[in-house]
Amino acid sequence: MNTPEASMVHGLKAGPKDLPALDRLLKQVPELLSRHGHQFVAGVARSLLDDLRSRALAGTLALAELQPPVLAQRLSECCAERLAPRMRAVINLTGTVLHTNLGRALLADAALTHVMAMMAGPNNLEFDLTTGGRGDRDSMVEELLCEITGAEAATVVNNNAAAVLLSIAALAGGREVIVSRGELVEIGGAFRMPDVMAAAGARLVEVGTTNRTHPADYERAINAGTAMLMKVHTSNYAIQGFTSAVDEATLAPIAHAKGLPLVTDLGSGSLVDLAQWGLPREPLPQEMLKAGCDVVTFSGDKLLGGPQAGLIVGSKAQIQRIRKFPMKRALRMSKLPLAALEATLRLYLRPERLTRDLPTLRLLTRPLADIQRLAGEMRVPMAEALSPRYRVQVQAMQGQIGSGSLPVASLPSCGLVVTPILSGKKGLGQALDELARALRGLPVPVLGRIHEDQLWLDLRCLERAADLLTQLPGLSQALRG
Ligand SMILES: *Cc1c(COP(=O)(O)O)cnc(C)c1O
């Protein structure tokens, strides 16, 4: 393109008549045709030519862009863009380990391998290999869930929202459910306890006040129309100060004296005590069952570290009612997450290996010194990639567990703080936006958070430094371009 003719062509504008016909363009890309087939390449070429035609009409198309090799290259890029998936891997440097917008828990290798093996061919999802008759998909995980939580029975559905909806509909449809006013949780999006109750066809009876509810409040509210008592773990907020709630162990005898079940929605559903690693403790399903709950619901992709799933454990009688309820069929888990869930739960049979084998616990228990060392290693290459426009420093920071788990607790962490180098205050926001956009535009987009006029990159969730380092040349280029 450095010949005098080329630079002359470069300055000239193309008109619609300069565009090649579709057939002629396709003849120039035999390799693309043989790789992708005629139909796909022709479709992409047609929309590329449409695009070029409107630019030619607007007088903004350079003749140089229509040179056969340039056009062939452009078509090849358009084909690649059309084939690139929308769902993409990203690098989570937000400091939030279980980030709902970034897909929550990462699956363990064991879960990934099991999914691959089970999805590649037929499996015994609903086939009993012992009797040769029909099986139940719940049986893939029920025994494991019972062993881990001490429950008599267990069933699984699409997510915990579905688990709550189904449990209420099956056990209390058309009747009353008593819940403390302090536990009428909104999880985010459309999941608000009063609305879920209505959608399940049950009547919500609120007792107590926002900050204080007593056993007598529940006792007074019980009547002939009551179907169950419900506790909701306030997973994403904390009520502090002059407070009082009735715990499950106190509430269970009150419910049982009237022949009513007690249901608890735990939300995050950690299956192991996080306190053993110095993390804040979350209530465990096994403790809720010991305290006398008849049904406990929790998520598969929060602290449990598995796929999206709603787990329901409890007494044989109540789980049977839930499993037999017709709505179960609409909310059932698909074989894909079920394979991942089974493999994830099996990891819990070896508790001492969890912080190695289960990514969620591995990241949550990652030693601070390890994150600090990584930040030290990354600072110079990062500073070089971002110089001269940005300064990079190592800094202590506070991360979060995320997904509404332990909302007031933070995770001491470490990372890089990137500050735009400017003469005045002007342009600061723009420089930060530009950097954030360049990071998002990388082949594997990198997501941090903007805080106090700086970009913070928390390194807790970066397990392979190379994932970021190999992208730094591209980042420099994006910021220069
Ligand atoms: C997260 C949460 C839910 C919803 O669980 P999903 O698995 O996201 O559907 C319900 N209740 C509580 C208390 C939660 O924390």
CSV table of C-alpha atoms and ligand atoms in Angstrom, one decimal:
chain,number,residue,atom,x,y,z
A,1,MET,CA,0.0,0.0,0.0
A,2,ASN,CA,3.0,2.3,-0.1
A,3,THR,CA,3.2,2.6,-3.9
A,4,PRO,CA,2.3,6.0,-5.3
A,5,GLU,CA,-0.8,4.5,-7.0
A,6,ALA,CA,-2.0,3.1,-3.8
A,7,SER,CA,-1.8,6.4,-2.0
A,8,MET,CA,-3.7,8.0,-4.8
A,9,VAL,CA,-6.4,5.5,-4.6
A,10,HIS,CA,-6.4,6.0,-0.8
A,11,GLY,CA,-7.5,9.6,-1.1
A,12,LEU,CA,-10.4,8.8,-3.5
A,13,LYS,CA,-14.0,8.2,-2.5
A,14,ALA,CA,-16.0,5.3,-3.8
A,15,GLY,CA,-19.4,5.5,-5.4
A,16,PRO,CA,-22.1,2.7,-5.3
A,17,LYS,CA,-21.0,1.7,-8.8
A,18,ASP,CA,-17.5,0.8,-7.6
A,19,LEU,CA,-18.9,-2.0,-5.4
A,20,PRO,CA,-18.3,-5.5,-6.6
A,21,ALA,CA,-21.2,-7.8,-7.4
A,22,LEU,CA,-21.9,-10.4,-4.7
A,23,ASP,CA,-20.7,-13.3,-7.0
A,24,ARG,CA,-17.5,-11.6,-7.9
A,25,LEU,CA,-16.7,-10.9,-4.2
A,26,LEU,CA,-17.4,-14.6,-3.3
A,27,LYS,CA,-15.1,-15.8,-6.1
A,28,GLN,CA,-12.3,-14.0,-4.3
A,29,VAL,CA,-12.7,-15.9,-1.1
A,30,PRO,CA,-12.6,-19.6,-2.0
A,31,GLU,CA,-10.9,-20.4,1.3
A,32,LEU,CA,-13.7,-18.8,3.4
A,33,LEU,CA,-16.4,-20.6,1.3
A,34,SER,CA,-14.8,-24.0,1.9
A,35,ARG,CA,-14.4,-23.4,5.6
A,36,HIS,CA,-17.9,-22.0,6.3
A,37,GLY,CA,-20.0,-23.0,3.4
A,38,HIS,CA,-21.7,-20.8,0.7
A,39,GLN,CA,-24.9,-19.9,2.6
A,40,PHE,CA,-23.2,-18.3,5.6
A,41,VAL,CA,-20.5,-16.5,3.7
A,42,ALA,CA,-23.0,-15.1,1.2
A,43,GLY,CA,-25.2,-13.9,4.0
A,44,VAL,CA,-22.3,-12.1,5.7
A,45,ALA,CA,-21.1,-10.7,2.3
A,46,ARG,CA,-24.5,-9.4,1.5
A,47,SER,CA,-24.8,-7.4,4.7
A,48,LEU,CA,-21.2,-6.2,4.3
A,49,LEU,CA,-22.0,-4.9,0.8
A,50,ASP,CA,-25.2,-3.2,2.1
A,51,ASP,CA,-23.1,-1.5,4.6
A,52,LEU,CA,-20.5,-0.4,2.1
A,53,ARG,CA,-23.3,0.8,-0.2
A,54,SER,CA,-24.8,3.1,2.4
A,55,ARG,CA,-21.3,4.5,3.1
A,56,ALA,CA,-20.7,5.0,-0.6
A,57,LEU,CA,-24.0,6.9,-0.9
A,58,ALA,CA,-23.0,9.0,2.1
A,59,GLY,CA,-19.7,9.8,0.5
A,60,THR,CA,-17.7,8.3,3.3
A,61,LEU,CA,-16.3,5.2,1.6
A,62,ALA,CA,-12.7,5.2,0.4
A,63,LEU,CA,-11.9,3.5,-2.9
A,64,ALA,CA,-9.0,1.8,-1.1
A,65,GLU,CA,-11.5,-0.1,1.0
A,66,LEU,CA,-12.8,-1.9,-2.1
A,67,GLN,CA,-9.4,-3.2,-3.2
A,68,PRO,CA,-9.9,-7.0,-3.5
A,69,PRO,CA,-7.4,-8.1,-0.8
A,70,VAL,CA,-8.7,-5.4,1.6
A,71,LEU,CA,-12.3,-6.4,1.0
A,72,ALA,CA,-11.5,-10.1,1.3
A,73,GLN,CA,-9.8,-9.4,4.6
A,74,ARG,CA,-12.8,-7.4,5.8
A,75,LEU,CA,-15.2,-10.2,4.8
A,76,SER,CA,-13.1,-12.7,6.7
A,77,GLU,CA,-13.3,-10.5,9.8
A,78,CYS,CA,-17.1,-10.1,9.5
A,79,CYS,CA,-17.4,-13.9,9.3
A,80,ALA,CA,-15.3,-14.3,12.5
A,81,GLU,CA,-17.4,-11.6,14.3
A,82,ARG,CA,-20.7,-13.3,13.3
A,83,LEU,CA,-19.4,-16.6,14.6
A,84,ALA,CA,-18.0,-15.3,17.9
A,85,PRO,CA,-20.2,-16.2,20.9
A,86,ARG,CA,-22.0,-13.5,22.8
A,87,MET,CA,-21.3,-15.2,26.1
A,88,ARG,CA,-17.6,-14.7,26.8
A,89,ALA,CA,-15.0,-15.5,29.4
A,90,VAL,CA,-14.0,-12.4,31.4
A,91,ILE,CA,-11.4,-11.7,34.1
A,92,ASN,CA,-13.1,-10.7,37.3
A,93,LEU,CA,-11.0,-8.1,39.1
A,94,THR,CA,-14.0,-6.5,40.9
A,95,GLY,CA,-13.0,-8.0,44.2
A,96,THR,CA,-16.4,-9.7,44.5
A,97,VAL,CA,-15.9,-13.5,44.4
A,98,LEU,CA,-19.5,-14.5,43.8
A,99,HIS,CA,-20.5,-11.9,41.3
A,100,THR,CA,-24.1,-12.4,40.1
A,101,ASN,CA,-23.5,-10.4,36.9
A,102,LEU,CA,-20.4,-12.5,36.2
A,103,GLY,CA,-22.1,-15.9,36.6
A,104,ARG,CA,-21.5,-16.4,40.4
A,105,ALA,CA,-19.6,-19.6,41.4
A,106,LEU,CA,-16.9,-21.0,39.1
A,107,LEU,CA,-17.2,-24.7,38.6
A,108,ALA,CA,-14.7,-27.1,39.9
A,109,ASP,CA,-12.6,-29.2,37.4
A,110,ALA,CA,-14.4,-32.3,38.6
A,111,ALA,CA,-17.7,-30.7,37.7
A,112,LEU,CA,-16.5,-29.5,34.3
A,113,THR,CA,-15.2,-32.9,33.5
A,114,HIS,CA,-18.4,-34.6,34.5
A,115,VAL,CA,-20.5,-32.2,32.5
A,116,MET,CA,-18.4,-32.8,29.4
A,117,ALA,CA,-18.6,-36.6,29.8
A,118,MET,CA,-22.3,-36.7,30.6
A,119,MET,CA,-23.4,-34.3,27.9
A,120,ALA,CA,-21.5,-35.9,25.0
A,121,GLY,CA,-23.7,-39.0,24.9
A,122,PRO,CA,-26.8,-40.6,26.5
A,123,ASN,CA,-26.8,-41.1,30.3
A,124,ASN,CA,-29.0,-42.6,33.0
A,125,LEU,CA,-30.7,-39.4,33.9
A,126,GLU,CA,-34.1,-41.1,34.5
A,127,PHE,CA,-33.2,-44.7,34.1
A,128,ASP,CA,-32.6,-47.1,37.0
A,129,LEU,CA,-29.6,-49.2,36.0
A,130,THR,CA,-30.3,-51.7,38.8
A,131,THR,CA,-34.0,-52.5,38.0
A,132,GLY,CA,-33.9,-51.6,34.3
A,133,GLY,CA,-37.0,-49.4,34.8
A,134,ARG,CA,-37.7,-45.7,35.0
A,135,GLY,CA,-35.6,-43.7,37.4
A,136,ASP,CA,-35.9,-40.3,39.1
A,137,ARG,CA,-33.4,-37.6,38.3
A,138,ASP,CA,-33.4,-36.5,41.9
A,139,SER,CA,-31.7,-39.8,42.8
A,140,MET,CA,-28.5,-38.5,41.2
A,141,VAL,CA,-28.0,-36.1,44.2
A,142,GLU,CA,-30.5,-37.1,46.9
A,143,GLU,CA,-28.3,-39.5,48.7
A,144,LEU,CA,-25.3,-37.1,48.7
A,145,LEU,CA,-27.4,-34.2,49.9
A,146,CYS,CA,-28.8,-36.4,52.7
A,147,GLU,CA,-25.4,-37.6,53.7
A,148,ILE,CA,-24.0,-34.0,53.8
A,149,THR,CA,-26.9,-32.3,55.5
A,150,GLY,CA,-28.3,-35.1,57.6
A,151,ALA,CA,-31.7,-34.7,55.9
A,152,GLU,CA,-34.2,-37.6,55.4
A,153,ALA,CA,-34.9,-36.5,51.8
A,154,ALA,CA,-33.9,-34.0,49.2
A,155,THR,CA,-35.0,-32.6,45.8
A,156,VAL,CA,-33.6,-30.1,43.4
A,157,VAL,CA,-34.9,-27.5,41.0
A,158,ASN,CA,-33.7,-24.8,38.7
A,159,ASN,CA,-32.6,-22.2,41.3
A,160,ASN,CA,-33.3,-21.2,44.8
A,161,ALA,CA,-36.1,-18.7,43.8
A,162,ALA,CA,-37.8,-21.7,42.3
A,163,ALA,CA,-37.2,-23.8,45.4
A,164,VAL,CA,-38.9,-21.2,47.5
A,165,LEU,CA,-41.8,-20.7,45.1
A,166,LEU,CA,-42.3,-24.5,44.8
A,167,SER,CA,-42.1,-25.1,48.5
A,168,ILE,CA,-44.6,-22.4,49.4
A,169,ALA,CA,-47.0,-23.5,46.5
A,170,ALA,CA,-46.8,-27.2,47.4
A,171,LEU,CA,-47.1,-26.8,51.2
A,172,ALA,CA,-49.3,-23.6,51.6
A,173,GLY,CA,-51.2,-22.9,48.3
A,174,GLY,CA,-54.5,-21.2,49.1
A,175,ARG,CA,-53.6,-20.9,52.8
A,176,GLU,CA,-51.6,-18.7,55.1
A,177,VAL,CA,-47.9,-18.5,55.7
A,178,ILE,CA,-46.6,-16.6,58.8
A,179,VAL,CA,-43.3,-14.6,58.3
A,180,SER,CA,-41.6,-12.0,60.5
A,181,ARG,CA,-41.7,-8.4,59.1
A,182,GLY,CA,-37.9,-8.3,59.6
A,183,GLU,CA,-37.5,-11.1,57.0
A,184,LEU,CA,-39.5,-9.9,54.1
A,185,VAL,CA,-36.5,-10.0,51.9
A,186,GLU,CA,-35.9,-8.6,48.4
A,187,ILE,CA,-33.1,-10.5,46.7
A,188,GLY,CA,-32.8,-8.2,43.8
A,189,GLY,CA,-34.7,-8.2,40.5
A,190,ALA,CA,-38.2,-9.4,40.9
A,191,PHE,CA,-37.6,-11.7,43.9
A,192,ARG,CA,-39.4,-10.1,46.8
A,193,MET,CA,-40.9,-12.4,49.5
A,194,PRO,CA,-44.4,-10.8,49.5
A,195,ASP,CA,-44.6,-11.2,45.7
A,196,VAL,CA,-43.3,-14.7,45.7
A,197,MET,CA,-45.9,-15.6,48.3
A,198,ALA,CA,-48.7,-14.2,46.1
A,199,ALA,CA,-47.2,-15.9,43.0
A,200,ALA,CA,-47.3,-19.2,44.9
A,201,GLY,CA,-50.9,-18.7,45.7
A,202,ALA,CA,-50.4,-18.3,49.5
A,203,ARG,CA,-51.5,-15.6,51.8
A,204,LEU,CA,-48.7,-13.8,53.6
A,205,VAL,CA,-49.3,-13.1,57.3
A,206,GLU,CA,-46.7,-10.6,58.6
A,207,VAL,CA,-45.9,-10.7,62.3
A,208,GLY,CA,-43.7,-8.6,64.6
A,209,THR,CA,-42.0,-5.4,63.5
A,210,THR,CA,-39.1,-4.6,61.3
A,211,ASN,CA,-36.6,-4.9,64.1
A,212,ARG,CA,-38.2,-7.1,66.7
A,213,THR,CA,-40.3,-10.3,66.4
A,214,HIS,CA,-41.1,-12.5,69.4
A,215,PRO,CA,-42.4,-16.2,69.8
A,216,ALA,CA,-45.8,-14.9,71.0
A,217,ASP,CA,-46.2,-13.0,67.7
A,218,TYR,CA,-46.1,-16.3,65.8
A,219,GLU,CA,-48.3,-18.1,68.3
A,220,ARG,CA,-51.0,-15.4,68.2
A,221,ALA,CA,-51.1,-15.4,64.3
A,222,ILE,CA,-51.6,-19.2,64.0
A,223,ASN,CA,-55.2,-20.1,63.2
A,224,ALA,CA,-57.2,-22.8,61.2
A,225,GLY,CA,-56.1,-21.2,57.9
A,226,THR,CA,-52.4,-21.4,58.7
A,227,ALA,CA,-50.4,-23.8,56.5
A,228,MET,CA,-46.8,-23.2,57.6
A,229,LEU,CA,-44.3,-21.0,59.4
A,230,MET,CA,-41.5,-19.6,57.4
A,231,LYS,CA,-38.1,-18.1,58.2
A,232,VAL,CA,-36.1,-16.2,55.6
A,233,HIS,CA,-32.4,-15.7,56.1
A,234,THR,CA,-31.6,-12.0,55.7
A,235,SER,CA,-28.7,-12.8,53.5
A,236,ASN,CA,-28.2,-9.5,51.8
A,237,TYR,CA,-28.7,-7.0,54.6
A,238,ALA,CA,-28.3,-6.8,58.4
A,239,ILE,CA,-30.6,-5.3,60.9
A,240,GLN,CA,-28.5,-4.0,63.8
A,241,GLY,CA,-29.1,-2.4,67.2
A,242,PHE,CA,-32.4,-3.1,69.2
A,243,THR,CA,-33.3,-6.3,67.4
A,244,SER,CA,-34.9,-9.6,68.2
A,245,ALA,CA,-35.7,-12.5,66.0
A,246,VAL,CA,-37.0,-15.9,66.8
A,247,ASP,CA,-34.6,-18.6,65.8
A,248,GLU,CA,-35.5,-21.9,64.2
A,249,ALA,CA,-34.9,-23.9,67.4
A,250,THR,CA,-37.5,-21.8,69.2
A,251,LEU,CA,-39.9,-21.7,66.3
A,252,ALA,CA,-39.9,-25.4,65.4
A,253,PRO,CA,-41.8,-26.6,68.6
A,254,ILE,CA,-44.3,-23.7,68.2
A,255,ALA,CA,-45.0,-24.9,64.6
A,256,HIS,CA,-45.0,-28.6,65.5
A,257,ALA,CA,-47.4,-28.2,68.4
A,258,LYS,CA,-50.0,-27.1,65.9
A,259,GLY,CA,-49.0,-29.7,63.4
A,260,LEU,CA,-47.5,-27.1,61.0
A,261,PRO,CA,-44.2,-27.4,59.1
A,262,LEU,CA,-41.4,-24.9,59.5
A,263,VAL,CA,-39.7,-23.9,56.3
A,264,THR,CA,-36.4,-21.9,56.2
A,265,ASP,CA,-35.0,-20.2,53.1
A,266,LEU,CA,-31.3,-20.0,53.7
A,267,GLY,CA,-30.2,-18.4,50.4
A,268,SER,CA,-26.5,-18.8,50.2
A,269,GLY,CA,-26.4,-22.3,51.7
A,270,SER,CA,-22.8,-22.9,52.7
A,271,LEU,CA,-22.3,-26.6,53.5
A,272,VAL,CA,-19.2,-26.1,55.6
A,273,ASP,CA,-18.5,-23.8,58.5
A,274,LEU,CA,-16.6,-20.9,57.0
A,275,ALA,CA,-15.3,-19.8,60.4
A,276,GLN,CA,-12.7,-22.6,60.3
A,277,TRP,CA,-10.9,-20.4,57.7
A,278,GLY,CA,-11.4,-17.1,59.6
A,279,LEU,CA,-14.3,-16.2,57.3
A,280,PRO,CA,-17.6,-14.9,58.8
A,281,ARG,CA,-20.0,-17.8,59.5
A,282,GLU,CA,-23.2,-18.5,57.7
A,283,PRO,CA,-25.9,-20.7,59.0
A,284,LEU,CA,-25.7,-24.3,57.6
A,285,PRO,CA,-28.6,-26.3,56.3
A,286,GLN,CA,-27.5,-29.2,58.6
A,287,GLU,CA,-27.9,-26.9,61.6
A,288,MET,CA,-31.4,-25.7,60.4
A,289,LEU,CA,-32.5,-29.3,60.2
A,290,LYS,CA,-31.1,-30.2,63.6
A,291,ALA,CA,-33.0,-27.1,65.0
A,292,GLY,CA,-36.2,-28.7,63.8
A,293,CYS,CA,-36.9,-27.2,60.4
A,294,ASP,CA,-39.0,-29.4,58.1
A,295,VAL,CA,-37.8,-27.9,54.9
A,296,VAL,CA,-34.6,-25.9,54.1
A,297,THR,CA,-34.0,-24.2,50.7
A,298,PHE,CA,-30.7,-22.9,49.4
A,299,SER,CA,-28.8,-22.0,46.2
A,300,GLY,CA,-26.3,-24.1,44.3
A,301,ASP,CA,-24.2,-21.3,42.9
A,302,LYS,CA,-23.5,-19.2,45.9
A,303,LEU,CA,-21.2,-20.4,48.7
A,304,LEU,CA,-21.9,-24.0,47.8
A,305,GLY,CA,-19.7,-23.4,44.7
A,306,GLY,CA,-21.8,-25.3,42.1
A,307,PRO,CA,-24.1,-24.6,39.2
A,308,GLN,CA,-27.3,-22.6,39.3
A,309,ALA,CA,-29.7,-24.8,41.3
A,310,GLY,CA,-32.2,-24.7,44.1
A,311,LEU,CA,-31.7,-27.4,46.7
A,312,ILE,CA,-34.6,-28.4,49.0
A,313,VAL,CA,-33.8,-30.7,51.9
A,314,GLY,CA,-35.9,-31.9,54.8
A,315,SER,CA,-38.3,-34.5,56.1
A,316,LYS,CA,-39.5,-37.4,54.0
A,317,ALA,CA,-43.1,-36.3,54.3
A,318,GLN,CA,-42.7,-32.7,53.3
A,319,ILE,CA,-40.1,-33.3,50.5
A,320,GLN,CA,-42.5,-35.9,49.1
A,321,ARG,CA,-45.3,-33.3,49.0
A,322,ILE,CA,-43.0,-30.9,47.2
A,323,ARG,CA,-41.7,-33.4,44.7
A,324,LYS,CA,-45.2,-34.6,43.8
A,325,PHE,CA,-46.5,-31.0,43.3
A,326,PRO,CA,-47.2,-30.4,39.5
A,327,MET,CA,-45.2,-27.2,39.4
A,328,LYS,CA,-42.0,-29.3,40.1
A,329,ARG,CA,-42.1,-30.5,36.5
A,330,ALA,CA,-41.9,-26.9,35.3
A,331,LEU,CA,-39.0,-26.0,37.6
A,332,ARG,CA,-37.0,-29.2,37.4
A,333,MET,CA,-33.2,-29.1,36.8
A,334,SER,CA,-31.8,-30.0,33.4
A,335,LYS,CA,-29.3,-32.7,33.0
A,336,LEU,CA,-26.5,-30.2,32.4
A,337,PRO,CA,-26.4,-28.5,35.7
A,338,LEU,CA,-27.4,-31.7,37.4
A,339,ALA,CA,-24.2,-33.3,36.3
A,340,ALA,CA,-22.2,-30.3,37.6
A,341,LEU,CA,-24.1,-30.4,40.9
A,342,GLU,CA,-23.5,-34.1,41.5
A,343,ALA,CA,-19.8,-33.7,40.9
A,344,THR,CA,-19.6,-30.6,43.1
A,345,LEU,CA,-21.5,-32.2,46.0
A,346,ARG,CA,-19.2,-35.3,45.8
A,347,LEU,CA,-16.3,-32.9,46.6
A,348,TYR,CA,-17.9,-32.3,50.0
A,349,LEU,CA,-17.2,-36.0,50.9
A,350,ARG,CA,-13.5,-34.9,51.3
A,351,PRO,CA,-13.8,-31.7,53.4
A,352,GLU,CA,-10.0,-31.2,53.8
A,353,ARG,CA,-9.6,-31.0,50.0
A,354,LEU,CA,-12.3,-28.4,49.5
A,355,THR,CA,-10.1,-25.3,49.6
A,356,ARG,CA,-8.0,-26.9,46.9
A,357,ASP,CA,-10.7,-28.4,44.7
A,358,LEU,CA,-13.6,-26.0,44.9
A,359,PRO,CA,-12.8,-22.7,43.3
A,360,THR,CA,-15.2,-20.7,45.4
A,361,LEU,CA,-13.6,-21.8,48.6
A,362,ARG,CA,-10.1,-21.7,47.1
A,363,LEU,CA,-10.6,-18.0,46.2
A,364,LEU,CA,-12.3,-17.1,49.5
A,365,THR,CA,-9.5,-18.7,51.5
A,366,ARG,CA,-6.6,-17.5,49.2
A,367,PRO,CA,-3.8,-16.3,51.5
A,368,LEU,CA,-3.4,-12.5,51.5
A,369,ALA,CA,0.4,-12.9,51.1
A,370,ASP,CA,-0.3,-14.8,47.8
A,371,ILE,CA,-2.4,-11.9,46.5
A,372,GLN,CA,0.2,-9.4,47.6
A,373,ARG,CA,3.0,-11.2,45.9
A,374,LEU,CA,0.9,-11.3,42.7
A,375,ALA,CA,0.2,-7.6,42.9
A,376,GLY,CA,4.0,-7.0,43.3
A,377,GLU,CA,4.8,-9.1,40.2
A,378,MET,CA,2.1,-7.4,38.1
A,379,ARG,CA,2.8,-3.8,38.9
A,380,VAL,CA,5.8,-3.2,36.7
A,381,PRO,CA,4.4,-4.9,33.5
A,382,MET,CA,1.1,-3.1,34.1
A,383,ALA,CA,2.8,0.3,34.6
A,384,GLU,CA,4.8,-0.2,31.5
A,385,ALA,CA,1.7,-1.1,29.4
A,386,LEU,CA,-0.2,2.0,30.7
A,387,SER,CA,2.7,4.5,30.7
A,388,PRO,CA,2.8,7.5,30.2
A,389,ARG,CA,-0.9,8.1,30.7
A,390,TYR,CA,-1.5,6.2,33.9
A,391,ARG,CA,0.3,5.5,37.1
A,392,VAL,CA,0.0,2.0,38.7
A,393,GLN,CA,0.4,1.3,42.4
A,394,VAL,CA,0.0,-1.8,44.7
A,395,GLN,CA,-2.6,-1.2,47.3
A,396,ALA,CA,-4.5,-3.0,50.1
A,397,MET,CA,-8.2,-3.3,49.4
A,398,GLN,CA,-11.4,-4.8,50.7
A,399,GLY,CA,-13.2,-7.4,48.5
A,400,GLN,CA,-16.5,-9.0,49.1
A,401,ILE,CA,-17.9,-12.6,49.1
A,402,GLY,CA,-20.9,-11.4,47.0
A,403,SER,CA,-24.2,-12.8,46.0
A,404,GLY,CA,-25.8,-11.4,49.0
A,405,SER,CA,-23.7,-13.6,51.2
A,406,LEU,CA,-22.5,-12.0,54.4
A,407,PRO,CA,-23.2,-8.5,53.2
A,408,VAL,CA,-21.5,-6.6,55.9
A,409,ALA,CA,-18.3,-8.6,55.9
A,410,SER,CA,-15.4,-7.7,53.7
A,411,LEU,CA,-12.4,-9.7,52.5
A,412,PRO,CA,-9.0,-8.1,53.1
A,413,SER,CA,-7.3,-8.2,49.7
A,414,CYS,CA,-4.7,-6.6,47.5
A,415,GLY,CA,-4.5,-5.3,44.0
A,416,LEU,CA,-3.4,-2.6,41.6
A,417,VAL,CA,-4.8,1.0,41.6
A,418,VAL,CA,-4.6,2.8,38.3
A,419,THR,CA,-4.6,6.6,38.4
A,420,PRO,CA,-4.7,8.8,35.3
A,421,ILE,CA,-1.8,11.3,35.0
A,422,LEU,CA,-3.3,14.7,34.2
A,423,SER,CA,-2.4,18.3,34.7
A,424,GLY,CA,-5.7,19.3,36.1
A,425,LYS,CA,-8.9,17.7,37.3
A,426,LYS,CA,-10.4,18.0,33.9
A,427,GLY,CA,-10.5,14.9,31.8
A,428,LEU,CA,-10.2,12.6,34.7
A,429,GLY,CA,-13.5,10.8,34.2
A,430,GLN,CA,-12.8,10.5,30.5
A,431,ALA,CA,-9.4,9.0,31.1
A,432,LEU,CA,-10.8,6.5,33.5
A,433,ASP,CA,-13.7,5.6,31.1
A,434,GLU,CA,-11.2,5.2,28.3
A,435,LEU,CA,-9.1,2.8,30.4
A,436,ALA,CA,-12.1,0.8,31.6
A,437,ARG,CA,-13.4,0.6,28.0
A,438,ALA,CA,-10.0,-0.6,26.7
A,439,LEU,CA,-9.9,-3.3,29.4
A,440,ARG,CA,-13.4,-4.4,28.5
A,441,GLY,CA,-12.4,-4.5,24.8
A,442,LEU,CA,-9.6,-7.0,25.3
A,443,PRO,CA,-10.1,-10.5,23.8
A,444,VAL,CA,-10.7,-11.7,27.4
A,445,PRO,CA,-12.3,-8.6,28.9
A,446,VAL,CA,-11.0,-7.4,32.2
A,447,LEU,CA,-13.4,-5.9,34.7
A,448,GLY,CA,-12.4,-3.8,37.7
A,449,ARG,CA,-14.2,-1.1,39.6
A,450,ILE,CA,-13.9,2.7,39.6
A,451,HIS,CA,-13.5,4.1,43.1
A,452,GLU,CA,-12.4,7.6,44.1
A,453,ASP,CA,-11.3,8.6,40.6
A,454,GLN,CA,-9.1,5.6,40.2
A,455,LEU,CA,-9.5,2.2,38.6
A,456,TRP,CA,-9.2,-0.6,41.2
A,457,LEU,CA,-8.1,-4.1,40.1
A,458,ASP,CA,-8.5,-6.6,43.0
A,459,LEU,CA,-6.3,-9.6,42.2
A,460,ARG,CA,-7.9,-12.1,44.5
A,461,CYS,CA,-9.7,-13.9,41.7
A,462,LEU,CA,-6.8,-13.8,39.2
A,463,GLU,CA,-5.3,-17.3,39.6
A,464,ARG,CA,-3.2,-17.3,36.4
A,465,ALA,CA,-1.3,-14.0,36.0
A,466,ALA,CA,-0.6,-14.9,32.3
A,467,ASP,CA,-4.3,-14.4,31.5
A,468,LEU,CA,-3.8,-10.7,32.1
A,469,LEU,CA,0.0,-10.4,31.2
A,470,THR,CA,-0.5,-11.8,27.7
A,471,GLN,CA,-3.1,-9.2,27.0
A,472,LEU,CA,-1.0,-6.2,28.0
A,473,PRO,CA,0.5,-5.5,24.5
A,474,GLY,CA,-3.1,-5.3,23.2
A,475,LEU,CA,-4.0,-3.0,26.0
A,476,SER,CA,-1.2,-0.6,25.2
A,477,GLN,CA,-2.2,-0.6,21.6
A,478,ALA,CA,-5.8,0.1,22.4
A,479,LEU,CA,-4.9,3.1,24.6
A,480,ARG,CA,-2.5,4.5,21.9
A,481,GLY,CA,-5.0,4.0,19.0
B,1,LIG,C1,-30.0,-15.7,46.7
B,1,LIG,C2,-31.2,-15.9,47.5
B,1,LIG,C3,-32.4,-16.4,46.9
B,1,LIG,C4,-32.5,-16.7,45.4
B,1,LIG,O1,-31.6,-17.7,45.0
B,1,LIG,P1,-31.3,-18.0,43.5
B,1,LIG,O2,-30.5,-19.3,43.5
B,1,LIG,O3,-30.5,-16.8,43.0
B,1,LIG,O4,-32.6,-18.1,42.8
B,1,LIG,C5,-33.5,-16.6,47.7
B,1,LIG,N1,-33.5,-16.4,49.0
B,1,LIG,C6,-32.4,-15.9,49.6
B,1,LIG,C7,-32.4,-15.6,51.1
B,1,LIG,C8,-31.2,-15.7,48.9
B,1,LIG,O5,-30.1,-15.2,49.5
